[in-house]
Amino acid sequence: MNVVEIIRKKRNNNELHQEEIIYLINEFCNNNIPDYQMSAFLMSVYFQGMTTTERFNLTSAYINSGQKIDLSFLNGIKIDKHSTGGVGDKVSLILGPLVASCGLYIPMISGRGLGFTGGTLDKLESIPNFRTDLSIAEFKKILSTTGIAMMGQSAEIVPADKRIYALRDVTATVESLPLIVASIMSKKIAEGIDSLLLDIKYGNGAIMQEYSKAVELANALIEVGTRYDKKVIALITSMEQPLGNMIGNWLEVVESVLCLKGKQVPDLLEVTFRESAEMFLLAGKVNSISEGIDLCKKQIQNGSAYNKFLEMVKAQGGDVSMINDLSQYPKSKYTFPVTSLQGGFITSINTREVGIISNEAGAGRGNLTDVIDPKAGIILSKKVGEKVKKGEFIATLFTDKNNPQLATNLQKTFSIGAEKINLQPLIRAKVTISGVEELTIS
Ligand code: URA
């Protein structure tokens, strides 16, 4: 087989055979295909898309590039959650320990920052010494004793996604439905779950900006999951503004810890509780969403969710003392306050731009070898719908770069008007194998 011919075939919008997809993925993983050819292939897929069969074959090729984790030794339900990514989306850090504290197993294989969105692995690794590079044996051991383990793709587990994910991040090929499907579902099938809750973001801070595209993606993900005999459902949630107030790796750990200890961050907790409740329902742990939400509140109030987070951090080598005393963490060299240029109401925040600025401050990568600054990021003091006076603080930017322009750019992401606007519902729809249910209450 000839790799140039495979790229050309996709570039010309022809369907690839299963053998061609397997060849491409295997040879890339064996270092017989260079990054530049894989990048050209990814760009061809970005422009031409893939058929349902190609998508399934690509997902299978990713899975078979490594091992599948067998969790049948665990006597209980194995369930996970995965988001397509957003800005300030730290839900997994709260939801994982919260759901695990109720006795469900959470085997979570996550990703790093992708494009302008943050990644769970980078956030976790901002905790000093926290290891996400677990072997399969370590992952299973931690999961069986702690009920939750969070790791990244590795040489053992979906190595194809590990390498292609990093390439997509720096080649503008993130926003491709088939590439997202293969990336997400390969990790989820390989990790050994029974059921999966997907959070498909839409809006100006999401990979899929339009609602209809988010629904299309949800259906494509559910279809592959169902072919692998998994129970998969999806919530379509809004990413029209960052979730919560903190953006950046360590800052997102901080906000998650504060929520686990009882801080009320309404939008973040609305999504976290609803998704946790859907998982409880999927697992047969509760009979209704409201019962599931009550359970979430109870687990936060009685300290079980926070204790589970600490247990996980300890099991994965992380410095628990840093979590117990968040103020010990090193500080950024520069703190740039951002103020409002006028009085009125915040009518929108250009969320994608906020993610890009946070990455430029040091929270993300511009190329494969960039090293992340875990301290870098943004704290929003105001969100959409809030009243603001001229000159009032609306955000603070933290960075080791002496670049005040970043703060000026951040200021421009806020639009301010005279009228207070009504916020769109945060949780827009639920998608299952049977169809799409629009949710009127959020
Ligand atoms: N999450 C993933 O794991 N992969 C994607 O492509 C997008 C979100």
Short mmCIF file of C-alpha atoms and ligand atoms in Angstrom, two decimals:
data_model
loop_
_atom_site.label_atom_id
_atom_site.label_comp_id
_atom_site.label_asym_id
_atom_site.label_seq_id
_atom_site.Cartn_x
_atom_site.Cartn_y
_atom_site.Cartn_z
CA MET A 1 0.00 0.00 0.00
CA ASN A 2 1.12 3.51 -0.71
CA VAL A 3 0.55 6.30 1.78
CA VAL A 4 0.55 9.07 -0.85
CA GLU A 5 -2.20 7.22 -2.73
CA ILE A 6 -4.26 6.93 0.47
CA ILE A 7 -3.91 10.67 1.12
CA ARG A 8 -4.79 11.41 -2.52
CA LYS A 9 -7.82 9.12 -2.38
CA LYS A 10 -9.19 10.93 0.68
CA ARG A 11 -8.26 14.32 -0.75
CA ASN A 12 -10.36 13.42 -3.81
CA ASN A 13 -13.27 12.48 -1.54
CA ASN A 14 -13.24 8.74 -2.15
CA GLU A 15 -14.13 6.20 0.52
CA LEU A 16 -11.15 4.41 2.09
CA HIS A 17 -11.18 0.64 2.59
CA GLN A 18 -10.76 -0.75 6.08
CA GLU A 19 -7.32 -2.18 5.12
CA GLU A 20 -6.14 1.27 3.99
CA ILE A 21 -7.21 2.88 7.29
CA ILE A 22 -5.58 0.10 9.34
CA TYR A 23 -2.38 0.39 7.28
CA LEU A 24 -2.22 4.17 7.71
CA ILE A 25 -2.79 4.10 11.48
CA ASN A 26 -0.46 1.16 12.15
CA GLU A 27 2.37 2.47 10.00
CA PHE A 28 2.08 5.89 11.63
CA CYS A 29 2.25 4.32 15.09
CA ASN A 30 5.29 2.29 13.97
CA ASN A 31 6.99 5.54 12.87
CA ASN A 32 6.96 4.51 9.22
CA ILE A 33 4.76 7.46 8.24
CA PRO A 34 6.08 10.92 9.17
CA ASP A 35 4.04 13.63 10.87
CA TYR A 36 3.87 15.70 7.67
CA GLN A 37 2.10 12.93 5.76
CA MET A 38 -0.28 12.28 8.64
CA SER A 39 -0.97 16.03 8.83
CA ALA A 40 -1.85 16.05 5.13
CA PHE A 41 -4.17 13.09 5.68
CA LEU A 42 -5.85 14.82 8.64
CA MET A 43 -6.39 17.96 6.57
CA SER A 44 -7.94 15.84 3.78
CA VAL A 45 -10.34 14.31 6.32
CA TYR A 46 -11.07 17.78 7.68
CA PHE A 47 -12.18 18.94 4.23
CA GLN A 48 -13.77 15.77 2.84
CA GLY A 49 -15.21 14.10 5.93
CA MET A 50 -15.72 10.35 6.21
CA THR A 51 -18.60 7.94 5.69
CA THR A 52 -20.17 6.15 8.67
CA THR A 53 -18.21 3.00 7.79
CA GLU A 54 -14.92 4.90 7.53
CA ARG A 55 -15.57 6.53 10.93
CA PHE A 56 -16.19 3.18 12.55
CA ASN A 57 -13.09 1.68 10.91
CA LEU A 58 -10.96 4.63 11.99
CA THR A 59 -12.19 4.27 15.58
CA SER A 60 -11.43 0.52 15.53
CA ALA A 61 -7.95 1.15 14.10
CA TYR A 62 -7.25 3.62 16.92
CA ILE A 63 -8.47 1.11 19.54
CA ASN A 64 -6.41 -1.71 18.03
CA SER A 65 -3.27 0.44 18.02
CA GLY A 66 -3.06 -0.47 21.71
CA GLN A 67 -4.71 -2.73 24.26
CA LYS A 68 -8.28 -2.77 25.55
CA ILE A 69 -8.54 -2.65 29.33
CA ASP A 70 -10.55 -5.53 30.76
CA LEU A 71 -12.38 -4.36 33.88
CA SER A 72 -14.59 -7.44 34.26
CA PHE A 73 -12.79 -8.20 37.55
CA LEU A 74 -14.56 -5.19 39.10
CA ASN A 75 -17.89 -6.00 40.61
CA GLY A 76 -19.84 -2.85 39.85
CA ILE A 77 -20.83 -0.44 37.13
CA LYS A 78 -18.06 1.19 35.11
CA ILE A 79 -19.19 4.50 33.74
CA ASP A 80 -17.49 7.58 32.35
CA LYS A 81 -18.13 11.09 31.07
CA HIS A 82 -16.38 12.87 28.22
CA SER A 83 -16.73 16.41 26.96
CA THR A 84 -15.93 17.67 23.49
CA GLY A 85 -14.16 20.51 25.27
CA GLY A 86 -14.66 24.13 26.05
CA VAL A 87 -13.16 27.08 27.88
CA GLY A 88 -13.14 26.73 31.65
CA ASP A 89 -14.74 23.28 31.31
CA LYS A 90 -13.49 21.62 34.46
CA VAL A 91 -16.59 19.47 35.01
CA SER A 92 -14.65 16.17 34.96
CA LEU A 93 -12.53 17.24 37.93
CA ILE A 94 -15.64 17.67 40.09
CA LEU A 95 -17.93 15.06 38.57
CA GLY A 96 -15.38 12.20 38.59
CA PRO A 97 -14.80 12.13 42.37
CA LEU A 98 -18.43 13.03 43.06
CA VAL A 99 -19.82 10.08 41.10
CA ALA A 100 -17.09 7.73 42.37
CA SER A 101 -17.95 8.71 45.95
CA CYS A 102 -21.34 7.04 45.37
CA GLY A 103 -19.79 3.67 44.55
CA LEU A 104 -19.65 3.78 40.75
CA TYR A 105 -16.32 3.05 39.04
CA ILE A 106 -14.92 5.87 36.89
CA PRO A 107 -12.14 4.69 34.55
CA MET A 108 -11.33 7.95 32.76
CA ILE A 109 -8.92 8.29 29.85
CA SER A 110 -8.77 11.97 28.96
CA GLY A 111 -6.94 14.30 26.64
CA ARG A 112 -4.74 17.36 26.78
CA GLY A 113 -5.63 20.87 25.65
CA LEU A 114 -6.95 20.83 22.10
CA GLY A 115 -6.97 24.01 20.02
CA PHE A 116 -8.32 26.82 22.19
CA THR A 117 -9.94 24.40 24.68
CA GLY A 118 -8.30 23.10 27.84
CA GLY A 119 -7.63 19.42 28.60
CA THR A 120 -8.22 17.39 31.75
CA LEU A 121 -4.71 15.88 31.69
CA ASP A 122 -2.98 19.27 31.62
CA LYS A 123 -5.20 20.42 34.49
CA LEU A 124 -4.45 17.35 36.61
CA GLU A 125 -0.72 17.61 35.88
CA SER A 126 -0.72 21.14 37.29
CA ILE A 127 -0.99 19.41 40.68
CA PRO A 128 2.66 18.85 41.64
CA ASN A 129 3.76 15.23 41.04
CA PHE A 130 0.32 14.09 39.83
CA ARG A 131 0.89 11.22 37.38
CA THR A 132 -1.38 10.75 34.36
CA ASP A 133 1.10 8.39 32.62
CA LEU A 134 -0.15 5.30 34.46
CA SER A 135 0.49 1.78 33.18
CA ILE A 136 -2.61 -0.32 32.61
CA ALA A 137 -1.73 -2.34 35.73
CA GLU A 138 -1.48 0.84 37.84
CA PHE A 139 -4.71 2.19 36.36
CA LYS A 140 -6.58 -1.00 37.29
CA LYS A 141 -5.12 -1.09 40.79
CA ILE A 142 -6.02 2.55 41.53
CA LEU A 143 -9.46 2.06 40.06
CA SER A 144 -10.15 -1.00 42.19
CA THR A 145 -9.01 0.63 45.43
CA THR A 146 -10.14 4.24 44.88
CA GLY A 147 -13.07 3.81 42.48
CA ILE A 148 -11.62 6.40 40.10
CA ALA A 149 -8.48 6.70 38.00
CA MET A 150 -7.69 9.35 35.41
CA MET A 151 -4.96 8.83 32.86
CA GLY A 152 -3.88 9.79 29.36
CA GLN A 153 -3.44 7.87 26.17
CA SER A 154 -0.11 6.00 26.28
CA ALA A 155 2.09 3.58 24.36
CA GLU A 156 -0.17 0.82 25.77
CA ILE A 157 -3.56 2.41 25.39
CA VAL A 158 -4.80 4.19 22.21
CA PRO A 159 -1.30 5.29 21.15
CA ALA A 160 -2.78 6.34 17.79
CA ASP A 161 -4.96 8.94 19.53
CA LYS A 162 -2.06 10.10 21.70
CA ARG A 163 -0.03 11.07 18.64
CA ILE A 164 -2.79 12.17 16.29
CA TYR A 165 -4.45 14.26 19.03
CA ALA A 166 -1.22 16.20 19.54
CA LEU A 167 -0.85 16.70 15.77
CA ARG A 168 -4.44 17.92 15.37
CA ASP A 169 -3.86 20.44 18.15
CA VAL A 170 -1.18 22.20 16.11
CA THR A 171 -2.41 21.67 12.53
CA ALA A 172 -5.88 23.28 12.69
CA THR A 173 -7.57 19.91 12.22
CA VAL A 174 -9.43 19.75 15.52
CA GLU A 175 -12.87 20.66 14.16
CA SER A 176 -13.49 17.50 12.15
CA LEU A 177 -16.42 15.26 13.04
CA PRO A 178 -14.83 11.90 12.06
CA LEU A 179 -11.56 12.80 13.81
CA ILE A 180 -13.44 13.77 16.98
CA VAL A 181 -15.49 10.56 16.88
CA ALA A 182 -12.43 8.31 16.49
CA SER A 183 -10.54 10.22 19.17
CA ILE A 184 -13.26 10.17 21.81
CA MET A 185 -14.78 6.76 21.22
CA SER A 186 -11.43 4.95 20.91
CA LYS A 187 -10.43 6.15 24.40
CA LYS A 188 -13.84 5.32 25.84
CA ILE A 189 -14.11 1.83 24.33
CA ALA A 190 -10.51 0.99 25.25
CA GLU A 191 -10.94 2.02 28.91
CA GLY A 192 -13.44 -0.76 29.56
CA ILE A 193 -16.68 1.08 30.43
CA ASP A 194 -20.28 -0.18 30.43
CA SER A 195 -21.88 3.25 29.90
CA LEU A 196 -20.94 6.74 28.83
CA LEU A 197 -22.31 10.25 29.23
CA LEU A 198 -21.14 12.68 26.58
CA ASP A 199 -21.16 16.44 26.99
CA ILE A 200 -21.31 17.96 23.52
CA LYS A 201 -20.62 21.66 23.70
CA TYR A 202 -21.91 24.18 21.19
CA GLY A 203 -21.48 27.94 20.95
CA ASN A 204 -18.66 30.36 20.31
CA GLY A 205 -16.34 28.63 22.80
CA ALA A 206 -16.93 25.11 21.50
CA ILE A 207 -15.31 23.03 18.79
CA MET A 208 -18.75 22.63 17.18
CA GLN A 209 -20.13 26.15 17.18
CA GLU A 210 -23.62 25.42 15.81
CA TYR A 211 -26.27 23.52 17.74
CA SER A 212 -27.17 21.39 14.69
CA LYS A 213 -23.52 20.33 14.28
CA ALA A 214 -23.36 19.40 17.97
CA VAL A 215 -26.43 17.17 17.55
CA GLU A 216 -24.88 15.59 14.43
CA LEU A 217 -21.71 14.87 16.42
CA ALA A 218 -23.72 13.42 19.32
CA ASN A 219 -25.53 11.05 16.95
CA ALA A 220 -22.26 9.96 15.33
CA LEU A 221 -20.64 9.25 18.72
CA ILE A 222 -23.69 7.37 20.00
CA GLU A 223 -23.79 5.28 16.85
CA VAL A 224 -20.19 4.09 17.25
CA GLY A 225 -20.68 3.46 20.98
CA THR A 226 -23.81 1.42 20.29
CA ARG A 227 -21.97 -0.69 17.72
CA TYR A 228 -19.55 -1.51 20.53
CA ASP A 229 -22.48 -2.47 22.75
CA LYS A 230 -22.14 0.46 25.15
CA LYS A 231 -24.97 2.51 26.62
CA VAL A 232 -24.23 6.05 25.43
CA ILE A 233 -26.23 9.23 25.93
CA ALA A 234 -25.31 12.86 25.29
CA LEU A 235 -26.25 16.25 26.66
CA ILE A 236 -25.90 19.24 24.37
CA THR A 237 -24.71 22.13 26.51
CA SER A 238 -23.95 25.77 25.80
CA MET A 239 -20.43 27.17 25.64
CA GLU A 240 -21.45 30.75 24.86
CA GLN A 241 -19.30 31.90 27.75
CA PRO A 242 -16.59 30.20 29.83
CA LEU A 243 -17.88 27.72 32.39
CA GLY A 244 -17.29 28.98 35.92
CA ASN A 245 -14.95 31.89 36.53
CA MET A 246 -11.47 30.38 36.29
CA ILE A 247 -9.62 29.41 33.09
CA GLY A 248 -6.13 27.86 32.98
CA ASN A 249 -4.78 24.61 34.35
CA TRP A 250 -4.06 25.20 38.03
CA LEU A 251 -6.79 27.84 38.28
CA GLU A 252 -9.31 25.24 37.12
CA VAL A 253 -8.08 22.79 39.74
CA VAL A 254 -8.57 25.56 42.32
CA GLU A 255 -12.15 26.27 41.21
CA SER A 256 -12.95 22.55 41.20
CA VAL A 257 -11.56 22.09 44.71
CA LEU A 258 -13.57 25.07 45.95
CA CYS A 259 -16.75 23.61 44.43
CA LEU A 260 -16.01 20.20 45.95
CA LYS A 261 -15.75 22.00 49.28
CA GLY A 262 -19.12 23.67 48.83
CA LYS A 263 -18.53 26.89 46.89
CA GLN A 264 -21.51 27.81 44.74
CA VAL A 265 -20.52 28.45 41.12
CA PRO A 266 -23.99 28.26 39.55
CA ASP A 267 -23.32 27.51 35.86
CA LEU A 268 -20.50 25.08 36.57
CA LEU A 269 -22.51 23.19 39.17
CA GLU A 270 -25.65 23.15 37.05
CA VAL A 271 -23.81 21.23 34.33
CA THR A 272 -21.86 19.07 36.80
CA PHE A 273 -24.92 18.04 38.82
CA ARG A 274 -27.10 17.36 35.79
CA GLU A 275 -24.41 15.21 34.17
CA SER A 276 -23.71 13.34 37.41
CA ALA A 277 -27.45 12.76 37.83
CA GLU A 278 -27.70 11.41 34.26
CA MET A 279 -24.87 9.02 35.09
CA PHE A 280 -26.60 7.87 38.30
CA LEU A 281 -29.75 7.29 36.25
CA LEU A 282 -27.86 5.36 33.55
CA ALA A 283 -26.30 3.21 36.25
CA GLY A 284 -29.65 2.59 37.98
CA LYS A 285 -28.47 4.32 41.14
CA VAL A 286 -31.42 6.77 41.24
CA ASN A 287 -34.91 6.88 39.73
CA SER A 288 -34.98 10.48 38.58
CA ILE A 289 -32.78 13.43 37.72
CA SER A 290 -33.97 15.36 40.76
CA GLU A 291 -33.05 12.44 43.03
CA GLY A 292 -29.63 12.38 41.36
CA ILE A 293 -29.11 16.11 41.89
CA ASP A 294 -30.05 15.76 45.57
CA LEU A 295 -27.47 12.99 45.85
CA CYS A 296 -24.82 15.30 44.35
CA LYS A 297 -25.60 18.01 46.88
CA LYS A 298 -25.46 15.51 49.74
CA GLN A 299 -22.06 14.15 48.64
CA ILE A 300 -20.64 17.67 48.56
CA GLN A 301 -22.18 18.68 51.89
CA ASN A 302 -20.97 15.57 53.75
CA GLY A 303 -17.42 15.93 52.36
CA SER A 304 -17.41 12.57 50.53
CA ALA A 305 -16.83 14.07 47.07
CA TYR A 306 -13.90 16.21 48.23
CA ASN A 307 -12.38 13.28 50.16
CA LYS A 308 -12.62 11.13 47.04
CA PHE A 309 -10.76 13.82 45.09
CA LEU A 310 -8.00 13.82 47.73
CA GLU A 311 -7.86 10.01 47.64
CA MET A 312 -7.43 10.09 43.86
CA VAL A 313 -4.73 12.78 43.99
CA LYS A 314 -2.83 10.75 46.59
CA ALA A 315 -3.21 7.47 44.67
CA GLN A 316 -1.81 9.12 41.53
CA GLY A 317 1.20 10.58 43.33
CA GLY A 318 -0.06 14.17 43.58
CA ASP A 319 0.90 16.55 46.37
CA VAL A 320 -2.17 16.53 48.61
CA SER A 321 -0.77 19.27 50.85
CA MET A 322 -0.99 21.66 47.89
CA ILE A 323 -4.70 20.87 47.55
CA ASN A 324 -5.28 21.27 51.26
CA ASP A 325 -3.57 24.66 51.19
CA LEU A 326 -4.11 26.14 47.74
CA SER A 327 -2.26 29.34 48.70
CA GLN A 328 1.11 27.51 48.69
CA TYR A 329 1.10 27.25 44.89
CA PRO A 330 3.74 29.31 43.03
CA LYS A 331 2.47 32.62 41.67
CA SER A 332 2.73 34.00 38.12
CA LYS A 333 5.32 36.73 37.55
CA TYR A 334 2.71 39.14 36.17
CA THR A 335 -0.87 39.87 37.15
CA PHE A 336 -2.71 42.12 34.68
CA PRO A 337 -6.06 43.49 35.86
CA VAL A 338 -8.66 44.10 33.16
CA THR A 339 -11.30 46.79 33.60
CA SER A 340 -14.48 47.65 31.77
CA LEU A 341 -14.29 50.31 29.09
CA GLN A 342 -17.88 51.39 29.74
CA GLY A 343 -20.82 50.94 32.08
CA GLY A 344 -23.83 48.74 31.31
CA PHE A 345 -24.51 45.02 31.14
CA ILE A 346 -22.21 42.33 29.76
CA THR A 347 -23.99 41.09 26.66
CA SER A 348 -21.43 38.54 25.43
CA ILE A 349 -17.92 37.21 25.95
CA ASN A 350 -15.95 35.99 22.94
CA THR A 351 -15.20 32.65 24.55
CA ARG A 352 -13.02 31.23 21.81
CA GLU A 353 -10.84 34.35 22.02
CA VAL A 354 -10.65 34.01 25.83
CA GLY A 355 -9.35 30.45 25.32
CA ILE A 356 -6.77 31.65 22.79
CA ILE A 357 -5.58 34.44 25.11
CA SER A 358 -5.30 32.02 28.04
CA ASN A 359 -3.22 29.70 25.83
CA GLU A 360 -1.01 32.60 24.72
CA ALA A 361 -0.51 33.52 28.38
CA GLY A 362 1.05 30.04 28.74
CA ALA A 363 -1.86 27.69 29.43
CA GLY A 364 -1.78 25.95 26.00
CA ARG A 365 0.55 24.83 23.23
CA GLY A 366 1.35 26.46 19.89
CA ASN A 367 3.48 23.58 18.66
CA LEU A 368 4.29 19.98 19.61
CA THR A 369 7.23 20.85 21.87
CA ASP A 370 5.69 23.77 23.80
CA VAL A 371 5.71 23.37 27.56
CA ILE A 372 2.64 24.51 29.47
CA ASP A 373 2.82 27.05 32.29
CA PRO A 374 0.34 25.58 34.80
CA LYS A 375 -0.05 28.90 36.62
CA ALA A 376 -1.13 30.87 33.54
CA GLY A 377 -4.76 31.77 33.01
CA ILE A 378 -7.64 34.10 33.63
CA ILE A 379 -10.12 34.79 36.41
CA LEU A 380 -13.37 36.39 35.27
CA SER A 381 -14.96 38.73 37.81
CA LYS A 382 -18.01 39.35 35.64
CA LYS A 383 -20.04 37.12 33.36
CA VAL A 384 -22.73 37.56 30.74
CA GLY A 385 -25.84 39.27 32.13
CA GLU A 386 -24.02 41.03 34.98
CA LYS A 387 -24.03 44.77 35.52
CA VAL A 388 -20.73 46.58 35.32
CA LYS A 389 -19.53 50.14 35.93
CA LYS A 390 -16.98 51.92 33.77
CA GLY A 391 -13.49 51.15 35.13
CA GLU A 392 -14.70 48.19 37.26
CA PHE A 393 -12.63 44.97 37.26
CA ILE A 394 -14.01 42.40 34.88
CA ALA A 395 -11.09 39.96 34.75
CA THR A 396 -7.50 39.28 35.80
CA LEU A 397 -4.84 37.68 33.63
CA PHE A 398 -1.97 35.65 35.15
CA THR A 399 1.18 34.97 33.13
CA ASP A 400 4.96 34.76 33.29
CA LYS A 401 5.11 36.77 30.04
CA ASN A 402 5.58 40.51 30.25
CA ASN A 403 2.90 41.09 27.63
CA PRO A 404 0.24 43.64 28.65
CA GLN A 405 -1.25 43.35 25.14
CA LEU A 406 -2.83 40.07 26.27
CA ALA A 407 -4.85 42.00 28.88
CA THR A 408 -5.89 44.56 26.25
CA ASN A 409 -7.03 41.70 24.01
CA LEU A 410 -8.94 40.17 26.93
CA GLN A 411 -10.72 43.46 27.54
CA LYS A 412 -11.95 43.36 23.92
CA THR A 413 -13.57 39.94 24.38
CA PHE A 414 -16.30 41.56 26.54
CA SER A 415 -19.24 43.26 24.81
CA ILE A 416 -21.21 45.68 26.94
CA GLY A 417 -24.67 47.08 26.18
CA ALA A 418 -27.35 49.14 27.85
CA GLU A 419 -29.87 46.29 28.21
CA LYS A 420 -29.58 43.18 30.35
CA ILE A 421 -29.88 40.13 28.10
CA ASN A 422 -31.59 36.84 28.91
CA LEU A 423 -29.19 33.93 29.14
CA GLN A 424 -29.81 30.90 26.90
CA PRO A 425 -30.49 27.64 28.77
CA LEU A 426 -27.20 26.00 29.63
CA ILE A 427 -28.43 22.45 29.02
CA ARG A 428 -30.22 22.45 25.70
CA ALA A 429 -30.97 18.84 24.74
CA LYS A 430 -30.52 15.19 25.54
CA VAL A 431 -29.62 12.81 22.74
CA THR A 432 -30.05 9.05 22.97
CA ILE A 433 -30.16 6.25 20.43
CA SER A 434 -33.93 6.94 20.20
CA GLY A 435 -33.60 10.60 19.25
CA VAL A 436 -33.20 14.19 20.45
CA GLU A 437 -35.18 15.57 23.39
CA GLU A 438 -35.08 19.37 23.69
CA LEU A 439 -34.94 20.28 27.39
CA THR A 440 -37.00 23.31 28.24
CA ILE A 441 -35.79 23.58 31.82
CA SER A 442 -32.08 23.93 32.31
N1 URA B 1 -12.02 15.23 23.12
C1 URA B 1 -11.25 14.26 22.59
O1 URA B 1 -10.82 13.36 23.29
N2 URA B 1 -10.99 14.29 21.28
C2 URA B 1 -11.46 15.25 20.48
O2 URA B 1 -11.19 15.19 19.30
C3 URA B 1 -12.25 16.27 21.03
C4 URA B 1 -12.52 16.24 22.37
#
